[in-house]
PDB file of C-alpha atoms in Angstrom:
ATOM      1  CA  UNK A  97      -3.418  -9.296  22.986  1.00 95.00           C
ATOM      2  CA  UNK A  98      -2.273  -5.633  22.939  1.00 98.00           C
ATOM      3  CA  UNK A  99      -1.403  -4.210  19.338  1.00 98.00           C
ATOM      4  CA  UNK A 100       0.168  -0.603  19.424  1.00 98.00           C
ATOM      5  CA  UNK A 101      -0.668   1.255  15.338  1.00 98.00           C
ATOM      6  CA  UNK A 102       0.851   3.871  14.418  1.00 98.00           C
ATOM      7  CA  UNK A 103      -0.285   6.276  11.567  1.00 97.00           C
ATOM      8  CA  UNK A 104      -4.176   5.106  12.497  1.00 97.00           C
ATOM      9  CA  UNK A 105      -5.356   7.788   9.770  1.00 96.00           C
ATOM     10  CA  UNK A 106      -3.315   6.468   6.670  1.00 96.00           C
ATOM     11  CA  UNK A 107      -4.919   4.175   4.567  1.00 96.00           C
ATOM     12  CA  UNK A 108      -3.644   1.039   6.071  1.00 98.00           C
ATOM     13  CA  UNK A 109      -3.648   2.477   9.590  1.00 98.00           C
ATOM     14  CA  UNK A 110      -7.696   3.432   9.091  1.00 97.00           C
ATOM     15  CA  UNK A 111      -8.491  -0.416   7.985  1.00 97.00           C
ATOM     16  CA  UNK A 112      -6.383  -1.855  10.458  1.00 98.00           C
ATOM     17  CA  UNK A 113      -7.637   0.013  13.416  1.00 98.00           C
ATOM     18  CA  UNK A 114     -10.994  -1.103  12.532  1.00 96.00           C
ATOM     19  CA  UNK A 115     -10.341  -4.328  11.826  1.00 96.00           C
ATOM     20  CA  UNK A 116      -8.468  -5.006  15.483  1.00 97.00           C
ATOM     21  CA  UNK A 117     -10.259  -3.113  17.264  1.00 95.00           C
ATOM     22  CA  UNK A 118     -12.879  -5.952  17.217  1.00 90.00           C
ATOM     23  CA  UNK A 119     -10.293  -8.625  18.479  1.00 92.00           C
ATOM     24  CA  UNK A 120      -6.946  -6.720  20.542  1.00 96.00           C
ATOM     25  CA  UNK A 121      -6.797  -3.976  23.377  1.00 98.00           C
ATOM     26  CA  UNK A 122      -5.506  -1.331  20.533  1.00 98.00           C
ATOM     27  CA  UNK A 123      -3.920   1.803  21.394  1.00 98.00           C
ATOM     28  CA  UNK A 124      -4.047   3.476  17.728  1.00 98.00           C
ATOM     29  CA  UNK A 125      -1.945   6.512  17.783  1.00 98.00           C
ATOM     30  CA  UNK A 126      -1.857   9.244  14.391  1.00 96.00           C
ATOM     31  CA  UNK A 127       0.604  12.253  14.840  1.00 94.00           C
ATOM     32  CA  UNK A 128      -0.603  14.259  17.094  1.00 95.00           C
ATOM     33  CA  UNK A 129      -0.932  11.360  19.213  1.00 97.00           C
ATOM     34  CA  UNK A 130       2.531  10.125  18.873  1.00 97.00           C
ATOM     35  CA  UNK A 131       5.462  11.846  17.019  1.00 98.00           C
ATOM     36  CA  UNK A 132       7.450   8.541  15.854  1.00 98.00           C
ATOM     37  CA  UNK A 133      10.430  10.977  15.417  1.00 98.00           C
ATOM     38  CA  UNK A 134      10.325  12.085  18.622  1.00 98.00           C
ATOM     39  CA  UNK A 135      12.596   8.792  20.908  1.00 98.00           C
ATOM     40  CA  UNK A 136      11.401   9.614  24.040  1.00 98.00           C
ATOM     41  CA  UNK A 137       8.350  10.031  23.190  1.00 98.00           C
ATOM     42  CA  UNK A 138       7.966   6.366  21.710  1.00 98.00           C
ATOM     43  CA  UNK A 139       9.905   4.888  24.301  1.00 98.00           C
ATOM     44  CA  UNK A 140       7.504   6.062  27.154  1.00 98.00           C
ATOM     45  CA  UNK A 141       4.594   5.300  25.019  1.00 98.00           C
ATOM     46  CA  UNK A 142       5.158   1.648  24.728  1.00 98.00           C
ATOM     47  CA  UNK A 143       6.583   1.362  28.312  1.00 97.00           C
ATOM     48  CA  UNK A 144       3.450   2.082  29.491  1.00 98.00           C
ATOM     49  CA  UNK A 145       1.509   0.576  26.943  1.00 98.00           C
ATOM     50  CA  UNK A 146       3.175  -2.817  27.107  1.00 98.00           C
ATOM     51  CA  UNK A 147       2.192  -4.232  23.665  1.00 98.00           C
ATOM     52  CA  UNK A 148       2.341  -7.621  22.480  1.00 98.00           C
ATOM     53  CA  UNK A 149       2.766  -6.624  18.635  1.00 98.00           C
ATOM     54  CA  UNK A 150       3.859  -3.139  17.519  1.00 98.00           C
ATOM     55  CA  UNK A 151       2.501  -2.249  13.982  1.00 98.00           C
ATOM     56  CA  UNK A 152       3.623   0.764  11.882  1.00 98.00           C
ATOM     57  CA  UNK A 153       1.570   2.467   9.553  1.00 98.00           C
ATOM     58  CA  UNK A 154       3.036   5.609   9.922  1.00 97.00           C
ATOM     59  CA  UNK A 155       5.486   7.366   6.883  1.00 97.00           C
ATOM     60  CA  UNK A 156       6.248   9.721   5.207  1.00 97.00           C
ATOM     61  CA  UNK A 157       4.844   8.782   1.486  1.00 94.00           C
ATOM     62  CA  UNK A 158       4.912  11.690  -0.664  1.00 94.00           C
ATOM     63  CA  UNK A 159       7.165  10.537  -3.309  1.00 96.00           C
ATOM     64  CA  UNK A 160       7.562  13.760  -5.473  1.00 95.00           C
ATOM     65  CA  UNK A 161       7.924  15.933  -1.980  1.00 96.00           C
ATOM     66  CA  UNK A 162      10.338  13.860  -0.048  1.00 97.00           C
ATOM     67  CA  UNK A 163      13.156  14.885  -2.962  1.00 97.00           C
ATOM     68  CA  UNK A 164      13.153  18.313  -1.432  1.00 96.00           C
ATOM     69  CA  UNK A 165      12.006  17.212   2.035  1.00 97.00           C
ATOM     70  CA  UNK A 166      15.179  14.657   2.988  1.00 97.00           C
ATOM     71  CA  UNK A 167      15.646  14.977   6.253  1.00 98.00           C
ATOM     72  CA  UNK A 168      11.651  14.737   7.253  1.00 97.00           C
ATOM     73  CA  UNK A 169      11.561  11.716   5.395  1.00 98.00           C
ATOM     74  CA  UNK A 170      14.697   9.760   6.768  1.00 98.00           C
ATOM     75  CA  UNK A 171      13.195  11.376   9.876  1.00 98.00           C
ATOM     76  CA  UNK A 172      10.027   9.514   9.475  1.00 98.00           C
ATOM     77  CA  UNK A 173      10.493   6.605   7.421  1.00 98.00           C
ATOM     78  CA  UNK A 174      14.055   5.535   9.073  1.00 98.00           C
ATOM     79  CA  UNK A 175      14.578   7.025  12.255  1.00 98.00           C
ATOM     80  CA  UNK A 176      10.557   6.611  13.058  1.00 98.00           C
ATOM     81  CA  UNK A 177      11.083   2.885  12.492  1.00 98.00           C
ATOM     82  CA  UNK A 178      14.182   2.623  14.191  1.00 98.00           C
ATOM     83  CA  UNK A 179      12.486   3.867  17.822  1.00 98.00           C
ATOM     84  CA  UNK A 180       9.553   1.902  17.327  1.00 98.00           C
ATOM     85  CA  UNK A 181      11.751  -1.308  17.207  1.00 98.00           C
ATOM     86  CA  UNK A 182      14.020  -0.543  20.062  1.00 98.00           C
ATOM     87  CA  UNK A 183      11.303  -0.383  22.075  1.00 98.00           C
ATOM     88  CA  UNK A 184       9.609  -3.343  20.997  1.00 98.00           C
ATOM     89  CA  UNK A 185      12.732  -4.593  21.936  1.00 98.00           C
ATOM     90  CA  UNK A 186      12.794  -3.742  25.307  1.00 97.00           C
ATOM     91  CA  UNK A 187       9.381  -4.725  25.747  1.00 96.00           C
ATOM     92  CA  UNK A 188       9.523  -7.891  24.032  1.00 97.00           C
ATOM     93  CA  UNK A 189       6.971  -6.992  21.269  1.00 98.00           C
ATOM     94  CA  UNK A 190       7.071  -8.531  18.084  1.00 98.00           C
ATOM     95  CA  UNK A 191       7.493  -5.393  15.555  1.00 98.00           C
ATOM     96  CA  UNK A 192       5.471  -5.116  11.925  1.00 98.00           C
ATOM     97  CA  UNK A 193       6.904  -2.579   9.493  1.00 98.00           C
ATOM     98  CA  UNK A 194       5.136  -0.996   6.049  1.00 98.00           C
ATOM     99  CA  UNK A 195       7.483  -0.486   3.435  1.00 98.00           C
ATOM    100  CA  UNK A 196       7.403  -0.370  -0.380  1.00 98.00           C
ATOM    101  CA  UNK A 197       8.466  -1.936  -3.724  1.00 98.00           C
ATOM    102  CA  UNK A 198      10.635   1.753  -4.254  1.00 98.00           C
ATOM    103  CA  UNK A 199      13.544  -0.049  -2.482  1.00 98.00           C
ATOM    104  CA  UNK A 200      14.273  -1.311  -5.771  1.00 98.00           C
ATOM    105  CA  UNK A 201      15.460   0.138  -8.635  1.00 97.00           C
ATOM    106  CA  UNK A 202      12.358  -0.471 -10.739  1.00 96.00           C
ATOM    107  CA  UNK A 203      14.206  -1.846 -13.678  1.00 95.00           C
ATOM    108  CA  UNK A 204      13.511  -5.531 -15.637  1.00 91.00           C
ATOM    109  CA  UNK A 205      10.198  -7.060 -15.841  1.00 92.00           C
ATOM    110  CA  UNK A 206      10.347  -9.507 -13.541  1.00 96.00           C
ATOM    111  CA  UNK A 207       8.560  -9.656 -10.213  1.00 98.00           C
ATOM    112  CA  UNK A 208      10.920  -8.627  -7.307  1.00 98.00           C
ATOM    113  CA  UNK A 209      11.877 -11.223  -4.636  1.00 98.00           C
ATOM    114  CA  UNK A 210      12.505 -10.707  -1.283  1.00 98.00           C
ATOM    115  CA  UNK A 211      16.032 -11.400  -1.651  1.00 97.00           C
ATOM    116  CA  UNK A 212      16.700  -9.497  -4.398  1.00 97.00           C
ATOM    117  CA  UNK A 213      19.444  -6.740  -4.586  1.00 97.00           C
ATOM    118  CA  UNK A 214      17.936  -3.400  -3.667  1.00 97.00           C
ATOM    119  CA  UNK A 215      19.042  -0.058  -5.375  1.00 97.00           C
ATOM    120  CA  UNK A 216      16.061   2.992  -4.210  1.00 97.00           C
ATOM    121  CA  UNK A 217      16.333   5.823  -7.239  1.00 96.00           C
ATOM    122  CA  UNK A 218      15.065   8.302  -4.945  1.00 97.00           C
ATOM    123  CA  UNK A 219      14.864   9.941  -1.702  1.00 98.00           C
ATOM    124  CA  UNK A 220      11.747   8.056  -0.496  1.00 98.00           C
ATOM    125  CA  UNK A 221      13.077   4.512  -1.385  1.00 98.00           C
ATOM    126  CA  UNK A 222      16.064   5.519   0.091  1.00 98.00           C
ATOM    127  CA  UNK A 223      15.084   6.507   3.200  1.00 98.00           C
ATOM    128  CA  UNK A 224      11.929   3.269   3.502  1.00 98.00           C
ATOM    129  CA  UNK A 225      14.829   1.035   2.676  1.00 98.00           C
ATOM    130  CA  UNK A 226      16.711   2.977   6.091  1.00 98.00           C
ATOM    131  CA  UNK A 227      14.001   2.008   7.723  1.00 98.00           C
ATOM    132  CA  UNK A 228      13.660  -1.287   6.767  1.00 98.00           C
ATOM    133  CA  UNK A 229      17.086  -1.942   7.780  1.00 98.00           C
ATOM    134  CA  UNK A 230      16.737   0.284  11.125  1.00 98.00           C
ATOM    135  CA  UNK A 231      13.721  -2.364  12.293  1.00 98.00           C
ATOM    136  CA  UNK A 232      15.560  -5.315  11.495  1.00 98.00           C
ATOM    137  CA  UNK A 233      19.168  -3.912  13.160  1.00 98.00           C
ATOM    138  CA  UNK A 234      16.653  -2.872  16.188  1.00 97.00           C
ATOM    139  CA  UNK A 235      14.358  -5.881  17.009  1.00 98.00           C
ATOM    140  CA  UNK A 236      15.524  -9.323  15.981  1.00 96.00           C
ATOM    141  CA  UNK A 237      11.547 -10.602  15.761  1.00 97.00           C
ATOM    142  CA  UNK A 238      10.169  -8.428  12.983  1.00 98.00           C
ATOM    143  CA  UNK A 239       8.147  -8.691   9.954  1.00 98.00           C
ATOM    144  CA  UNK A 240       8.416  -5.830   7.286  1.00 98.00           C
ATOM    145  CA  UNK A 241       5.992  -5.760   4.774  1.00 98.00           C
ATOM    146  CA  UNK A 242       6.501  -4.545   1.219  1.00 98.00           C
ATOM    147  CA  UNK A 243       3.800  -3.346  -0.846  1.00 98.00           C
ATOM    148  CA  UNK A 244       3.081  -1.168  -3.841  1.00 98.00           C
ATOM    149  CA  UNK A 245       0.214   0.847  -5.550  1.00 98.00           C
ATOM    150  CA  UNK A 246      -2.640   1.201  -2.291  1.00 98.00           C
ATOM    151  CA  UNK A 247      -5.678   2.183  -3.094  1.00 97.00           C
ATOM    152  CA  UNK A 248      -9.291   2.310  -0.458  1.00 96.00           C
ATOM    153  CA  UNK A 249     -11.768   4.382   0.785  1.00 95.00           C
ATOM    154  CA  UNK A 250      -9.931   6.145   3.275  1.00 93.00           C
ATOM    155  CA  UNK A 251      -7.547   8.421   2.237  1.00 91.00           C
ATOM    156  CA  UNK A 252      -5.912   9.675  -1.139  1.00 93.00           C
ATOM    157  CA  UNK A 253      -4.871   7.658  -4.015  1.00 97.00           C
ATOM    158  CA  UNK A 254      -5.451   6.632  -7.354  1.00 97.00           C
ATOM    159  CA  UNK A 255      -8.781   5.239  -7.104  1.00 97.00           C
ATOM    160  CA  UNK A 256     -10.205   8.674  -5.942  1.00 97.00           C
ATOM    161  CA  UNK A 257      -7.942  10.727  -8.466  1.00 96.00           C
ATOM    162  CA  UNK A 258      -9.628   8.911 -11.605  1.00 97.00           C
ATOM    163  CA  UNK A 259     -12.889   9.133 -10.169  1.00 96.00           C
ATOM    164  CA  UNK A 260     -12.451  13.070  -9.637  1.00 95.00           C
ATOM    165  CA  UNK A 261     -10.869  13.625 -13.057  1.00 96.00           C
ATOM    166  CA  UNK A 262     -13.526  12.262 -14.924  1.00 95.00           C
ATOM    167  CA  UNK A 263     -16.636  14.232 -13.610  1.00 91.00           C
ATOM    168  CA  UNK A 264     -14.293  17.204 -15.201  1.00 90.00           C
ATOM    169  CA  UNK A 265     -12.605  15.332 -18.034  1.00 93.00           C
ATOM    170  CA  UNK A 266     -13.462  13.810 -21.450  1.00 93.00           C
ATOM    171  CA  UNK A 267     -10.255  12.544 -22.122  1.00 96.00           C
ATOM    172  CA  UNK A 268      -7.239  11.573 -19.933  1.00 97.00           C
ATOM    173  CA  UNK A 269      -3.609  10.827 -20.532  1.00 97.00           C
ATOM    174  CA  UNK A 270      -2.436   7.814 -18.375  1.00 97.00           C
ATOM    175  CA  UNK A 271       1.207   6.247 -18.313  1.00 97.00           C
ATOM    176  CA  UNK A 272       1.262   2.853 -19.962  1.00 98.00           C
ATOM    177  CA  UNK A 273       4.764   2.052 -19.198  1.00 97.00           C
ATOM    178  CA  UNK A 274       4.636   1.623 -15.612  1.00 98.00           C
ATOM    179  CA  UNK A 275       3.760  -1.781 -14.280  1.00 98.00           C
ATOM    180  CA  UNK A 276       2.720  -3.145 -10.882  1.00 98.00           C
ATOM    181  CA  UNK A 277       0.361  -4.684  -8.299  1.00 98.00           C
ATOM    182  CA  UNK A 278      -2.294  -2.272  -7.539  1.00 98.00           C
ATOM    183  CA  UNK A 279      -2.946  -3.282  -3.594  1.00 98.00           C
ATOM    184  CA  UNK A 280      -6.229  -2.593  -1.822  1.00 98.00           C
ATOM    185  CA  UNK A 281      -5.415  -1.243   1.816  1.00 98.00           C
ATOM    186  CA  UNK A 282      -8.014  -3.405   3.185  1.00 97.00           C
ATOM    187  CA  UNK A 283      -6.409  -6.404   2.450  1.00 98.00           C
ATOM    188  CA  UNK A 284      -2.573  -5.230   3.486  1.00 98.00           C
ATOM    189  CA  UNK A 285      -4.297  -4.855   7.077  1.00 98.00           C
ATOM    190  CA  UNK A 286      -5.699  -8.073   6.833  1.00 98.00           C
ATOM    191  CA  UNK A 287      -2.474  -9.712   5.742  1.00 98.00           C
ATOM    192  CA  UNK A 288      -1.294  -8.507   8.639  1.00 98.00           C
ATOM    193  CA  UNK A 289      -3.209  -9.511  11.198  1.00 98.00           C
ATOM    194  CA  UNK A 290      -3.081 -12.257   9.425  1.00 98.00           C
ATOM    195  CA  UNK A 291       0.597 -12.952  10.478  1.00 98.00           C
ATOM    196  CA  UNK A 292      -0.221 -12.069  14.290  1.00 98.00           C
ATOM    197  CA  UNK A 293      -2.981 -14.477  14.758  1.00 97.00           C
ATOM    198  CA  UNK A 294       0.098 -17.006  13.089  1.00 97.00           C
ATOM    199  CA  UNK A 295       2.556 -15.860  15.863  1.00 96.00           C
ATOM    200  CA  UNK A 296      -0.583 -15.600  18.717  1.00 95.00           C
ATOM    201  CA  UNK A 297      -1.355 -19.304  17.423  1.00 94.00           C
ATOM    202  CA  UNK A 298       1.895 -20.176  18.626  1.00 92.00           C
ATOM    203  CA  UNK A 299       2.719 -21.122  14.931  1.00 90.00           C
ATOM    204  CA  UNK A 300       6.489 -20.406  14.115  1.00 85.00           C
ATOM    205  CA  UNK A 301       7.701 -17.559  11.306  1.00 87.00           C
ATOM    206  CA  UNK A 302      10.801 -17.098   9.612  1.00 95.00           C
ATOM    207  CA  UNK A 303      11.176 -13.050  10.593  1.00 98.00           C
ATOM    208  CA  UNK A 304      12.427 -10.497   7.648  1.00 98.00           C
ATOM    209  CA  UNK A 305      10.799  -9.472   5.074  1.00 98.00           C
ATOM    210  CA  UNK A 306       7.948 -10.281   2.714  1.00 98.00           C
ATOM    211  CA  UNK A 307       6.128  -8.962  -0.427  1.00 98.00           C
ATOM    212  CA  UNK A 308       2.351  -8.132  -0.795  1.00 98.00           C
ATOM    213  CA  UNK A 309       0.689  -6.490  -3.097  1.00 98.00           C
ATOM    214  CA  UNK A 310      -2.237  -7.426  -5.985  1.00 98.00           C
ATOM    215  CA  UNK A 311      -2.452  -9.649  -8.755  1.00 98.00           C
ATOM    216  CA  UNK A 312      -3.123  -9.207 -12.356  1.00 98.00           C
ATOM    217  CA  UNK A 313       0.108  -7.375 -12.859  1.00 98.00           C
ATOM    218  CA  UNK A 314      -1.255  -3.947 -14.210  1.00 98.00           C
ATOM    219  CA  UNK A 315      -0.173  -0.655 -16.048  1.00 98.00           C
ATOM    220  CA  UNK A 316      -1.545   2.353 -14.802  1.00 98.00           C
ATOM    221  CA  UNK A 317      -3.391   2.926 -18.068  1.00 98.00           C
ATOM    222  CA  UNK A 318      -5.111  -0.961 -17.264  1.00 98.00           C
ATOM    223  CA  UNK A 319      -5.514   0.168 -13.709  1.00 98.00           C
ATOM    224  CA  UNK A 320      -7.301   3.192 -14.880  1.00 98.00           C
ATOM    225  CA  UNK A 321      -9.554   1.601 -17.440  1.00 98.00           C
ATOM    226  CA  UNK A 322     -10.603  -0.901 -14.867  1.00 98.00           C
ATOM    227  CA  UNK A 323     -11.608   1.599 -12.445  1.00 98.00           C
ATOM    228  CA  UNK A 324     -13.660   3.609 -14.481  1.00 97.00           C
ATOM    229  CA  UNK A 325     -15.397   0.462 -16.606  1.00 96.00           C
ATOM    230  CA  UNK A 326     -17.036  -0.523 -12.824  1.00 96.00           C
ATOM    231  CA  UNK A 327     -17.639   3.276 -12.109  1.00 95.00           C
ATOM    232  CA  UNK A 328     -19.756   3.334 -15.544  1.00 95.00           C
ATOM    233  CA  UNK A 329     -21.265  -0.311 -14.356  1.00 94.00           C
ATOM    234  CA  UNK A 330     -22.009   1.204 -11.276  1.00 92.00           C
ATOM    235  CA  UNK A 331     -23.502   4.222 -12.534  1.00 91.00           C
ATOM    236  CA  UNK A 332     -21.093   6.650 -10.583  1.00 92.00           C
ATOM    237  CA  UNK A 333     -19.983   7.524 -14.454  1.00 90.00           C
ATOM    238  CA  UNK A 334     -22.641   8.662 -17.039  1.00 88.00           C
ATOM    239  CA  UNK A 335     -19.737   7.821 -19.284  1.00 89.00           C
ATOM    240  CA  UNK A 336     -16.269   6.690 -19.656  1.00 92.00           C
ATOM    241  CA  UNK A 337     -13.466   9.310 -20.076  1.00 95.00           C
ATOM    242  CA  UNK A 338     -11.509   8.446 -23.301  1.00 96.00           C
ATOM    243  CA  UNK A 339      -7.918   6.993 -22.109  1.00 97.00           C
ATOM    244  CA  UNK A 340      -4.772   7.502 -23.941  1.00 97.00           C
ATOM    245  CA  UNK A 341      -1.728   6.002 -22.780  1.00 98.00           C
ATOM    246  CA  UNK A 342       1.302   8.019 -22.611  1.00 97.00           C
ATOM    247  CA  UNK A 343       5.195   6.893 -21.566  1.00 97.00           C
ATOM    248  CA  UNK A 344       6.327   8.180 -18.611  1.00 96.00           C
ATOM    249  CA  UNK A 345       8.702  10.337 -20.409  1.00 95.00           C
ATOM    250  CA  UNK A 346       5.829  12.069 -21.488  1.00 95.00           C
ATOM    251  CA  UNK A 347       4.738  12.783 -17.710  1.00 90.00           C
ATOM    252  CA  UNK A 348       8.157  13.965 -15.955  1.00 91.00           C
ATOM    253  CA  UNK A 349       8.517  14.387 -12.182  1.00 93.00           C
ATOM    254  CA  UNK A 350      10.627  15.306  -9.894  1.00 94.00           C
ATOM    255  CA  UNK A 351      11.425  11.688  -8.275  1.00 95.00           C
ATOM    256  CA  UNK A 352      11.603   8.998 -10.640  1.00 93.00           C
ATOM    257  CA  UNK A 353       8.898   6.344 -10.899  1.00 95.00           C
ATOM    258  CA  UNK A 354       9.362   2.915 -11.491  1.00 96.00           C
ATOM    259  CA  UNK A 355       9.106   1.348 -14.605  1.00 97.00           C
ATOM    260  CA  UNK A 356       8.598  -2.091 -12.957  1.00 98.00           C
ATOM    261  CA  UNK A 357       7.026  -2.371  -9.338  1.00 98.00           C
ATOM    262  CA  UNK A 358       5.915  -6.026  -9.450  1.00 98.00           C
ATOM    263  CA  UNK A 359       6.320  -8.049  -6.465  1.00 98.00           C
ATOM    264  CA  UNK A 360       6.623 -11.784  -6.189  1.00 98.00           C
ATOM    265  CA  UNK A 361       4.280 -12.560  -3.498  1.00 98.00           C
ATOM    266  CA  UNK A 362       5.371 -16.416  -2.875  1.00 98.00           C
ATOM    267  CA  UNK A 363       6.804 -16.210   0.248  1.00 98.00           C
ATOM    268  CA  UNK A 364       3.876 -14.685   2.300  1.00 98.00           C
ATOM    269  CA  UNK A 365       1.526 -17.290   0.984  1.00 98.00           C
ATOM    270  CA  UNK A 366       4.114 -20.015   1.736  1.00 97.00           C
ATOM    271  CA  UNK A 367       4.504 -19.169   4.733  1.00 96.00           C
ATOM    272  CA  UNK A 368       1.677 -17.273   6.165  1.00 97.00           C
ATOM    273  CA  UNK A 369      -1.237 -18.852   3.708  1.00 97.00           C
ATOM    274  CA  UNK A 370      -1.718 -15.078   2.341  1.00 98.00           C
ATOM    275  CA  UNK A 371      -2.625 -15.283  -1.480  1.00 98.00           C
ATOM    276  CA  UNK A 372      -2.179 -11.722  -3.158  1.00 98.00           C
ATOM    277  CA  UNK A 373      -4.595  -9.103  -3.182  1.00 97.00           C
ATOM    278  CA  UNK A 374      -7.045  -9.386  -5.738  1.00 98.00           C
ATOM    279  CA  UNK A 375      -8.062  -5.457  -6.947  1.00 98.00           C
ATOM    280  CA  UNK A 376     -10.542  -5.900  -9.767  1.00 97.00           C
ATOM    281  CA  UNK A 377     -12.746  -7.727  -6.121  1.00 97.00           C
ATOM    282  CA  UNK A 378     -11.819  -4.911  -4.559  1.00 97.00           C
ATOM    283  CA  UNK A 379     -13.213  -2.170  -6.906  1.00 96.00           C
ATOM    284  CA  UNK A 380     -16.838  -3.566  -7.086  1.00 94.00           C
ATOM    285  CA  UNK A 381     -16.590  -1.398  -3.896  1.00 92.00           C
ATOM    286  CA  UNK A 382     -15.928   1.221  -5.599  1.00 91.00           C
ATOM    287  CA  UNK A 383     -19.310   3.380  -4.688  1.00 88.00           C
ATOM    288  CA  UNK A 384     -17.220   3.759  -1.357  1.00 90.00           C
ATOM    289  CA  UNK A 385     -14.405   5.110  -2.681  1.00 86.00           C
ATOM    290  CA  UNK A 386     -16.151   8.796  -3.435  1.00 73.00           C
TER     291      UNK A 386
END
């Protein structure tokens, strides 16, 4: 089995490149290694790689950024995609795709379905939901994978951002009116390799899309109190920071967050066996994430 990963130094890409590196003939590939925007480039890269599966980790994710920096991120989060699948295509590769619960418009309080209307508020929802459309226009056997809220030890993200804040800060302000899955990176990879030992098993999969992400439900503010009640527990805190939890009018931006990120994760565990990812588990490692 040959697996092709792109963005191998994102957060995903990092635990998936370990994780099949022990079972596949990987060719993990960051930027500098392969410029998804660049068609030739991919094209000539998988012609000569000749990969079985085709997974990409690579995008462009900063939200606030991408309102100012549209055509890098349709570049890399839709165009990107689009390559990649065309020449899975041609190479008969099965293609997996990363995406995001920002294709939606973040309204409601119900956990989003897969077959659900999509509306992205911003530029990076916009141009992920491109992509998602790009893969599945491109390469009839794909799997995209939507998740929300990733947090591990490799790389930036929330986790690491409380844990910095409160060796400086008695008190923090956290928005308690944004709700979601937090989703431990660790576990995305391992839902999807999950999925290619299915398809390497011979097992059949409906292709399109499916939701992953963690279970309880959380606000940031719970998210945040969680984090640093097993940083105390593990004595990476001397003390807690006290929380406060603020609306998100209260913290404005310059792309719109939204309100409601919660996935409905029924699908993948229907028909893949994946349950969702459980983060409280997850943070006991949290001694890692410094």
């Amino acid at each position: 089995m040959k697996v092709l990963i792109t963005g191998c130094n994102g957060q995903v890409g990092h635990c998936l490149t370990e994780r099949l590196t022990k079972q596949a003939e990987v060719l993990a590939l960051d930027y500098e290694g392969l410029d998804i925007t660049d068609h030739d480039a991919v094209l000539n890269t998988v012609a000569e790689f000749q990969p079985n599966y085709i997974i990409n980790a690579a995008a462009h994710t900063a939200v606030d950024r991408a309102e100012q920096e549209v055509e890098l991120s349709y570049a890399i989060n839709r165009d990107g995609p689009s390559y990649l699948a065309k020449a899975a295509k041609e190479c008969g590769a099965v293609m997996l795709h990363i995406s995001t619960d920002y294709v939606f418009d973040g309204m409601g309080d119900k956990p989003y379905q897969e077959s659900d209307s999509t509306e992205p508020q911003g530029i990076y929802g916009q141009s992920k939901l491109a992509g998602e459309q790009a893969v599945a226009e491109s390469c009839p056997e794909h799997l995209i994978l939507r998740t929300a809220w990733v947090f591990g030890e490799h790389g930036n993200n929330f986790v690491k951002t409380m844990l910095r804040l409160a060796q400086c800060r008695d008190e923090l302000s956290i928005v308690g009116d944004q709700f979601g899955g937090p989703t431990y990176a660790g576990d995305i990879a391992d839902a999807l390799i999950t999925m290619v030992q299915h398809l390497e098993q011979g097992k059949q999969a409906k292709w399109g899309v499916y939701h992953f992400s963690g279970m309880p439900y959380a606000s940031w503010f719970d998210f945040a109190s969680a984090i640093f009640q097993v940083a105390e527990r593990r004595e990476l805190l001397t003390g807690q920071p006290k929380l406060s939890a603020i609306p998100t009018s209260a913290y404005p931006t310059p792309a719109k967050r939204p309100a409601n990120s919660r996935l409905d994760c029924r699908r993948i565990e229907n028909q893949f066996g994946i349950k969702p990812s459980d983060w409280n588990a997850a943070l006991n490692n949290i001694h890692a994430y410094k």
